[in-house]
Short mmCIF file of C-alpha atoms in Angstrom, two decimals:
data_model
loop_
_atom_site.label_atom_id
_atom_site.label_comp_id
_atom_site.label_asym_id
_atom_site.label_seq_id
_atom_site.Cartn_x
_atom_site.Cartn_y
_atom_site.Cartn_z
CA UNK A 1 -13.11 -1.57 20.06
CA UNK A 2 -12.12 -3.86 23.07
CA UNK A 3 -9.81 -3.31 25.89
CA UNK A 4 -7.21 -5.46 24.79
CA UNK A 5 -6.65 -3.58 21.64
CA UNK A 6 -6.62 -0.30 23.32
CA UNK A 7 -3.96 -1.59 25.69
CA UNK A 8 -1.81 -2.89 22.86
CA UNK A 9 -2.14 0.17 20.72
CA UNK A 10 -1.30 2.50 23.95
CA UNK A 11 1.62 0.33 24.67
CA UNK A 12 3.24 0.89 21.26
CA UNK A 13 3.17 4.52 21.66
CA UNK A 14 6.74 6.06 22.34
CA UNK A 15 8.71 2.81 21.36
CA UNK A 16 7.30 1.28 18.06
CA UNK A 17 5.53 4.52 16.78
CA UNK A 18 4.11 7.75 17.98
CA UNK A 19 0.71 7.49 16.38
CA UNK A 20 -1.70 4.74 15.65
CA UNK A 21 -5.06 4.29 14.15
CA UNK A 22 -6.99 1.13 14.03
CA UNK A 23 -10.31 0.57 12.56
CA UNK A 24 -12.59 -2.68 12.61
CA UNK A 25 -15.47 -3.21 10.18
CA UNK A 26 -17.74 -6.08 10.83
CA UNK A 27 -20.52 -6.47 8.24
CA UNK A 28 -20.44 -2.54 7.74
CA UNK A 29 -20.28 -1.61 11.31
CA UNK A 30 -17.18 0.34 12.15
CA UNK A 31 -15.39 0.90 15.21
CA UNK A 32 -11.98 2.97 15.45
CA UNK A 33 -9.42 3.76 17.97
CA UNK A 34 -6.70 6.16 17.70
CA UNK A 35 -3.76 6.83 20.11
CA UNK A 36 -0.58 8.94 20.23
CA UNK A 37 0.68 12.08 18.57
CA UNK A 38 1.59 13.25 15.07
CA UNK A 39 5.06 14.64 15.60
CA UNK A 40 7.00 14.82 18.80
CA UNK A 41 9.77 16.51 16.89
CA UNK A 42 9.56 20.08 17.17
CA UNK A 43 11.54 20.65 14.07
CA UNK A 44 8.66 19.32 11.72
CA UNK A 45 5.75 21.38 13.10
CA UNK A 46 3.25 21.49 15.87
CA UNK A 47 2.65 18.21 17.80
CA UNK A 48 -1.19 17.47 18.05
CA UNK A 49 -3.01 14.44 19.12
CA UNK A 50 -3.60 11.73 16.69
CA UNK A 51 -7.38 11.69 15.45
CA UNK A 52 -9.43 9.73 13.09
CA UNK A 53 -8.88 12.56 10.44
CA UNK A 54 -5.04 12.28 10.87
CA UNK A 55 -3.25 11.53 7.42
CA UNK A 56 -0.83 8.50 7.53
CA UNK A 57 1.91 7.84 4.77
CA UNK A 58 0.12 4.66 3.52
CA UNK A 59 3.16 3.63 1.71
CA UNK A 60 2.60 0.47 -0.39
CA UNK A 61 -1.13 0.46 0.23
CA UNK A 62 -0.97 2.70 -2.68
CA UNK A 63 -0.59 -0.36 -4.78
CA UNK A 64 -4.25 -1.10 -4.15
CA UNK A 65 -5.51 1.96 -5.67
CA UNK A 66 -3.08 1.49 -8.69
CA UNK A 67 -4.40 -2.25 -8.96
CA UNK A 68 -8.06 -1.09 -8.86
CA UNK A 69 -7.39 1.53 -11.58
CA UNK A 70 -5.60 -1.01 -13.91
CA UNK A 71 -8.61 -3.47 -13.17
CA UNK A 72 -11.00 -0.57 -14.12
CA UNK A 73 -9.37 -0.48 -17.48
CA UNK A 74 -9.47 -4.46 -17.80
CA UNK A 75 -13.51 -4.12 -17.07
CA UNK A 76 -13.73 -1.49 -19.71
CA UNK A 77 -11.69 -3.77 -22.19
CA UNK A 78 -9.21 -1.05 -22.73
CA UNK A 79 -6.66 -3.89 -21.85
CA UNK A 80 -6.62 -7.35 -20.62
CA UNK A 81 -4.43 -9.12 -17.90
CA UNK A 82 -2.74 -10.56 -20.90
CA UNK A 83 -1.70 -7.55 -22.38
CA UNK A 84 1.96 -7.32 -22.71
CA UNK A 85 3.70 -4.37 -20.43
CA UNK A 86 5.43 -3.13 -23.15
CA UNK A 87 2.23 -2.08 -24.65
CA UNK A 88 1.74 0.37 -22.07
CA UNK A 89 5.49 1.17 -21.32
CA UNK A 90 7.35 0.87 -24.85
CA UNK A 91 10.57 1.10 -23.26
CA UNK A 92 10.11 -2.13 -21.63
CA UNK A 93 11.02 -4.58 -24.55
CA UNK A 94 13.57 -7.12 -25.55
CA UNK A 95 14.03 -10.79 -24.92
CA UNK A 96 11.85 -12.08 -22.39
CA UNK A 97 10.66 -8.72 -21.35
CA UNK A 98 8.32 -8.93 -24.61
CA UNK A 99 6.26 -11.57 -22.82
CA UNK A 100 5.72 -10.15 -19.50
CA UNK A 101 2.02 -9.42 -18.89
CA UNK A 102 -0.13 -7.14 -16.75
CA UNK A 103 -1.16 -10.22 -14.71
CA UNK A 104 2.72 -10.79 -13.93
CA UNK A 105 3.30 -7.19 -12.90
CA UNK A 106 0.11 -7.40 -10.27
CA UNK A 107 1.38 -10.97 -9.12
CA UNK A 108 4.85 -9.70 -8.74
CA UNK A 109 6.09 -12.59 -11.04
CA UNK A 110 7.35 -10.31 -13.93
CA UNK A 111 11.15 -11.14 -13.31
CA UNK A 112 11.90 -7.76 -12.00
CA UNK A 113 14.65 -6.93 -9.42
CA UNK A 114 12.94 -6.20 -6.31
CA UNK A 115 14.20 -2.77 -5.82
CA UNK A 116 16.53 -0.02 -7.37
CA UNK A 117 17.71 3.36 -5.89
CA UNK A 118 16.16 5.45 -8.64
CA UNK A 119 16.08 8.64 -6.62
CA UNK A 120 19.76 8.74 -7.09
CA UNK A 121 19.36 8.98 -11.07
CA UNK A 122 15.88 10.27 -11.63
CA UNK A 123 13.74 13.31 -11.07
CA UNK A 124 10.17 12.56 -12.59
CA UNK A 125 7.62 10.01 -13.36
CA UNK A 126 8.72 9.72 -16.95
CA UNK A 127 12.55 9.26 -16.00
CA UNK A 128 11.80 6.57 -13.51
CA UNK A 129 9.55 4.48 -15.63
CA UNK A 130 12.23 4.61 -18.34
CA UNK A 131 15.16 3.70 -15.91
CA UNK A 132 13.08 0.95 -14.67
CA UNK A 133 12.11 -0.27 -17.92
CA UNK A 134 15.97 -0.36 -18.92
CA UNK A 135 16.87 -2.68 -16.04
CA UNK A 136 17.56 -6.32 -17.13
CA UNK A 137 15.20 -9.02 -15.89
CA UNK A 138 16.53 -10.29 -12.53
CA UNK A 139 14.91 -13.87 -13.16
CA UNK A 140 12.74 -15.74 -15.52
CA UNK A 141 9.26 -14.48 -15.57
CA UNK A 142 6.82 -16.84 -13.43
CA UNK A 143 8.57 -16.72 -10.28
CA UNK A 144 7.42 -14.63 -7.33
CA UNK A 145 9.50 -12.08 -6.02
CA UNK A 146 8.23 -8.92 -4.62
CA UNK A 147 8.90 -5.81 -6.49
CA UNK A 148 8.29 -2.05 -6.66
CA UNK A 149 9.42 -1.50 -10.21
CA UNK A 150 6.34 -3.10 -12.30
CA UNK A 151 4.08 -0.50 -10.27
CA UNK A 152 6.59 2.28 -10.88
CA UNK A 153 6.24 1.68 -14.58
CA UNK A 154 2.54 1.31 -14.43
CA UNK A 155 2.67 5.02 -13.09
CA UNK A 156 3.37 6.08 -16.50
CA UNK A 157 1.74 3.42 -18.42
CA UNK A 158 -1.64 3.86 -16.81
CA UNK A 159 -1.49 7.47 -17.65
CA UNK A 160 -0.94 6.58 -21.23
CA UNK A 161 -3.93 4.37 -21.23
CA UNK A 162 -6.20 6.95 -19.34
CA UNK A 163 -4.90 9.78 -21.36
CA UNK A 164 -4.69 11.95 -18.20
CA UNK A 165 -2.26 12.37 -15.28
CA UNK A 166 -1.70 9.64 -12.88
CA UNK A 167 -2.93 11.27 -9.89
CA UNK A 168 -5.85 12.59 -11.42
CA UNK A 169 -7.06 8.82 -12.78
CA UNK A 170 -6.56 7.48 -9.21
CA UNK A 171 -8.69 10.33 -7.80
CA UNK A 172 -11.57 10.19 -10.30
CA UNK A 173 -11.60 6.56 -11.27
CA UNK A 174 -10.87 4.97 -7.52
CA UNK A 175 -10.97 7.58 -4.75
CA UNK A 176 -13.93 9.36 -5.52
CA UNK A 177 -16.04 6.46 -6.40
CA UNK A 178 -15.03 4.44 -3.46
CA UNK A 179 -15.48 7.28 -0.87
CA UNK A 180 -11.99 7.46 0.04
CA UNK A 181 -12.53 11.35 0.57
CA UNK A 182 -9.61 12.48 2.08
CA UNK A 183 -6.97 10.17 0.56
CA UNK A 184 -4.56 11.82 -1.55
CA UNK A 185 -1.03 12.27 -3.08
CA UNK A 186 0.71 15.45 -1.85
CA UNK A 187 -1.23 16.35 1.02
CA UNK A 188 -1.14 20.34 1.33
CA UNK A 189 -2.18 20.41 5.09
CA UNK A 190 1.47 19.24 6.88
CA UNK A 191 -0.30 19.82 10.10
CA UNK A 192 -2.95 16.68 10.02
CA UNK A 193 -0.01 14.45 8.49
CA UNK A 194 1.66 11.86 10.81
CA UNK A 195 5.59 12.27 10.55
CA UNK A 196 7.72 9.67 9.62
CA UNK A 197 11.48 9.19 9.46
CA UNK A 198 14.33 11.66 10.11
CA UNK A 199 17.25 11.37 8.31
CA UNK A 200 20.03 12.68 10.60
CA UNK A 201 23.44 12.85 9.02
CA UNK A 202 23.93 16.35 7.70
CA UNK A 203 24.66 14.98 4.00
CA UNK A 204 22.01 12.43 4.17
CA UNK A 205 19.12 12.38 1.33
CA UNK A 206 16.55 14.66 2.75
CA UNK A 207 18.28 15.66 5.94
CA UNK A 208 15.18 16.44 7.91
CA UNK A 209 12.13 14.99 9.46
CA UNK A 210 9.59 13.76 7.05
CA UNK A 211 5.92 15.27 7.64
CA UNK A 212 3.64 15.36 4.69
CA UNK A 213 5.93 14.26 2.19
CA UNK A 214 6.23 10.70 1.11
CA UNK A 215 8.80 8.49 3.19
CA UNK A 216 9.78 6.34 0.18
CA UNK A 217 12.77 7.56 -1.67
CA UNK A 218 11.88 6.53 -5.22
CA UNK A 219 8.29 8.10 -5.06
CA UNK A 220 9.70 11.12 -3.51
CA UNK A 221 12.03 11.50 -6.83
CA UNK A 222 8.78 10.97 -8.96
CA UNK A 223 7.46 14.14 -7.32
CA UNK A 224 5.60 12.39 -4.62
CA UNK A 225 3.27 10.65 -6.92
CA UNK A 226 3.81 6.77 -7.86
CA UNK A 227 1.85 3.53 -8.41
CA UNK A 228 3.96 2.01 -5.63
CA UNK A 229 3.71 4.57 -2.84
CA UNK A 230 2.59 8.10 -2.16
CA UNK A 231 -0.77 8.30 -1.13
CA UNK A 232 -1.84 9.44 2.35
CA UNK A 233 -5.00 8.71 3.96
CA UNK A 234 -6.93 7.77 7.22
CA UNK A 235 -8.04 4.23 8.10
CA UNK A 236 -11.61 5.29 6.86
CA UNK A 237 -9.78 5.86 3.38
CA UNK A 238 -8.17 2.65 3.25
CA UNK A 239 -11.52 0.72 4.48
CA UNK A 240 -13.05 2.56 1.61
CA UNK A 241 -10.33 1.66 -1.30
CA UNK A 242 -10.61 -1.98 0.06
CA UNK A 243 -14.40 -1.91 -1.28
CA UNK A 244 -12.83 -2.61 -4.72
CA UNK A 245 -12.03 -5.97 -3.80
CA UNK A 246 -14.42 -7.02 -0.92
CA UNK A 247 -17.59 -5.55 -2.87
CA UNK A 248 -16.43 -5.08 -6.56
CA UNK A 249 -16.55 -1.07 -6.35
CA UNK A 250 -15.12 0.34 -9.45
CA UNK A 251 -14.11 -3.20 -11.09
CA UNK A 252 -17.23 -5.34 -10.80
CA UNK A 253 -17.75 -8.55 -8.65
CA UNK A 254 -16.31 -10.90 -11.29
CA UNK A 255 -12.88 -8.90 -11.37
CA UNK A 256 -13.03 -8.67 -7.60
CA UNK A 257 -13.33 -12.47 -7.00
CA UNK A 258 -10.51 -12.87 -9.51
CA UNK A 259 -8.25 -10.75 -7.69
CA UNK A 260 -8.87 -12.50 -4.30
CA UNK A 261 -7.88 -16.06 -6.21
CA UNK A 262 -4.35 -17.19 -5.70
CA UNK A 263 -2.30 -16.69 -8.80
CA UNK A 264 1.28 -17.11 -7.49
CA UNK A 265 2.88 -18.61 -4.42
CA UNK A 266 6.42 -18.19 -2.98
CA UNK A 267 7.97 -19.18 0.18
CA UNK A 268 5.13 -18.76 2.70
CA UNK A 269 3.51 -16.19 0.37
CA UNK A 270 0.50 -16.29 -1.75
CA UNK A 271 -0.54 -13.76 -4.09
CA UNK A 272 -3.45 -12.66 -5.76
CA UNK A 273 -3.83 -9.70 -8.36
CA UNK A 274 -2.43 -6.98 -6.51
CA UNK A 275 -3.31 -8.59 -3.22
CA UNK A 276 -1.30 -10.73 -0.51
CA UNK A 277 -3.37 -13.70 0.54
CA UNK A 278 -3.33 -15.33 3.94
CA UNK A 279 -0.22 -17.30 3.98
CA UNK A 280 -0.65 -21.11 4.69
CA UNK A 281 0.30 -20.47 8.37
CA UNK A 282 -1.40 -17.24 8.33
CA UNK A 283 1.27 -15.37 10.52
CA UNK A 284 0.77 -11.75 9.05
CA UNK A 285 -2.91 -11.86 10.08
CA UNK A 286 -2.82 -13.93 13.23
CA UNK A 287 -4.57 -17.17 14.16
CA UNK A 288 -8.32 -16.29 13.74
CA UNK A 289 -8.54 -14.64 10.41
CA UNK A 290 -9.37 -17.39 7.95
CA UNK A 291 -8.40 -19.20 4.71
CA UNK A 292 -9.46 -16.42 1.97
CA UNK A 293 -8.33 -13.48 3.97
CA UNK A 294 -6.63 -11.04 1.63
CA UNK A 295 -5.00 -7.70 1.99
CA UNK A 296 -1.47 -5.58 1.82
CA UNK A 297 0.95 -4.11 3.90
CA UNK A 298 3.04 -0.92 3.75
CA UNK A 299 6.54 -0.29 4.85
CA UNK A 300 5.70 2.65 6.91
CA UNK A 301 3.69 0.56 9.28
CA UNK A 302 0.51 0.20 7.69
CA UNK A 303 -1.86 -2.63 6.72
CA UNK A 304 -5.43 -3.59 5.50
CA UNK A 305 -6.65 -7.26 5.96
CA UNK A 306 -10.21 -8.50 5.16
CA UNK A 307 -11.58 -11.87 6.12
CA UNK A 308 -14.73 -12.63 3.92
CA UNK A 309 -15.60 -15.55 5.89
CA UNK A 310 -16.27 -13.36 8.83
CA UNK A 311 -17.10 -10.37 7.02
CA UNK A 312 -14.62 -8.66 8.78
CA UNK A 313 -11.74 -5.94 7.96
CA UNK A 314 -8.98 -4.66 9.93
CA UNK A 315 -7.11 -1.43 8.98
CA UNK A 316 -4.06 -0.71 11.03
CA UNK A 317 -1.94 2.51 10.70
CA UNK A 318 1.08 3.36 12.35
CA UNK A 319 4.37 5.36 11.74
CA UNK A 320 6.67 2.80 12.75
CA UNK A 321 9.50 4.31 10.84
CA UNK A 322 9.51 7.30 12.99
CA UNK A 323 12.31 5.84 15.26
CA UNK A 324 13.98 4.28 12.27
CA UNK A 325 13.59 1.05 10.01
CA UNK A 326 15.23 -1.44 12.65
CA UNK A 327 11.87 -2.42 14.06
CA UNK A 328 10.37 -4.96 11.43
CA UNK A 329 10.00 -7.69 13.77
CA UNK A 330 8.31 -5.51 16.43
CA UNK A 331 5.96 -4.23 13.96
CA UNK A 332 5.24 -7.84 12.91
CA UNK A 333 4.58 -8.96 16.39
CA UNK A 334 2.37 -5.77 17.02
CA UNK A 335 0.06 -6.32 13.97
CA UNK A 336 -0.31 -10.04 14.95
CA UNK A 337 -1.26 -9.08 18.49
CA UNK A 338 -3.91 -6.48 17.19
CA UNK A 339 -5.40 -8.77 14.83
CA UNK A 340 -5.81 -11.77 17.41
CA UNK A 341 -7.29 -8.98 19.73
CA UNK A 342 -9.96 -7.96 17.32
CA UNK A 343 -10.70 -11.18 15.82
CA UNK A 344 -10.67 -14.02 18.57
CA UNK A 345 -13.85 -15.85 19.24
CA UNK A 346 -15.84 -13.75 21.53
CA UNK A 347 -13.92 -10.54 21.31
CA UNK A 348 -14.77 -7.11 19.52
#
């Protein structure tokens, strides 16, 4: 890990986040660096230094595991990418909904509303999937608008296909085969988890500092387990899950290559199957990761990006929501700076 990256990470502690773990992998040779502490707030348990074994709330990086699970079913011919979502989630039906495919869910072109406060109405996976299925389409299918709702419905739909609880399927078919050994829903050891946001108002939803429980409100209402958010893990876990799309683990090389191709495009956004692709001007990944770079980000300040041309993957985990949610721009700039420090010609 070069000195420039270390300085960037150290300088972010106390302002952008309290803990950071960064991992760069070049041709299967990995180097990691951590900085900060897990929870300066004494109300949420003991504060200890961040280590490579610390568990971060991965937020939407969970979608990578969900996509891998779905594509594993495609590989086994239990479904196809053209299978209508209503065949997995029978409550999702009527009008244009009947034609929405699994591929459109993965590419965020299903016409779904971008978000709903389901946590105000539901208390289980089944209730959340049902409520999401009742929501009218917000637009004609085919237009890219990022949405959690499709992945929320997949939580129940994939459990139906696999005839097992969603969390068990993720563990047995994705996490264990890829070697993501410590990634999990509902971590049982709170003291190794990196804290996130505090809800300060006495009457606020979850009026406490969050540590070891999922930050995403809708995932929390679903019992901490959802296809869109809920996994906790280390940078090494995220690197391992990424093997699905880099190396074809779990899904095979043909589906991995298909996932990495552009299937949808929005305003300065390109999407594969369950993947974000390097935008035309490459803002999220900096200047040096090339066309063909793919990955995902998470609301809590997490990301993974892989550049097949240089065989380089960068995992960046933070708890940027510890100090609140109004630091999106700062996180955006920090991510670019770290990527450029790690991928600039001659650096490493």
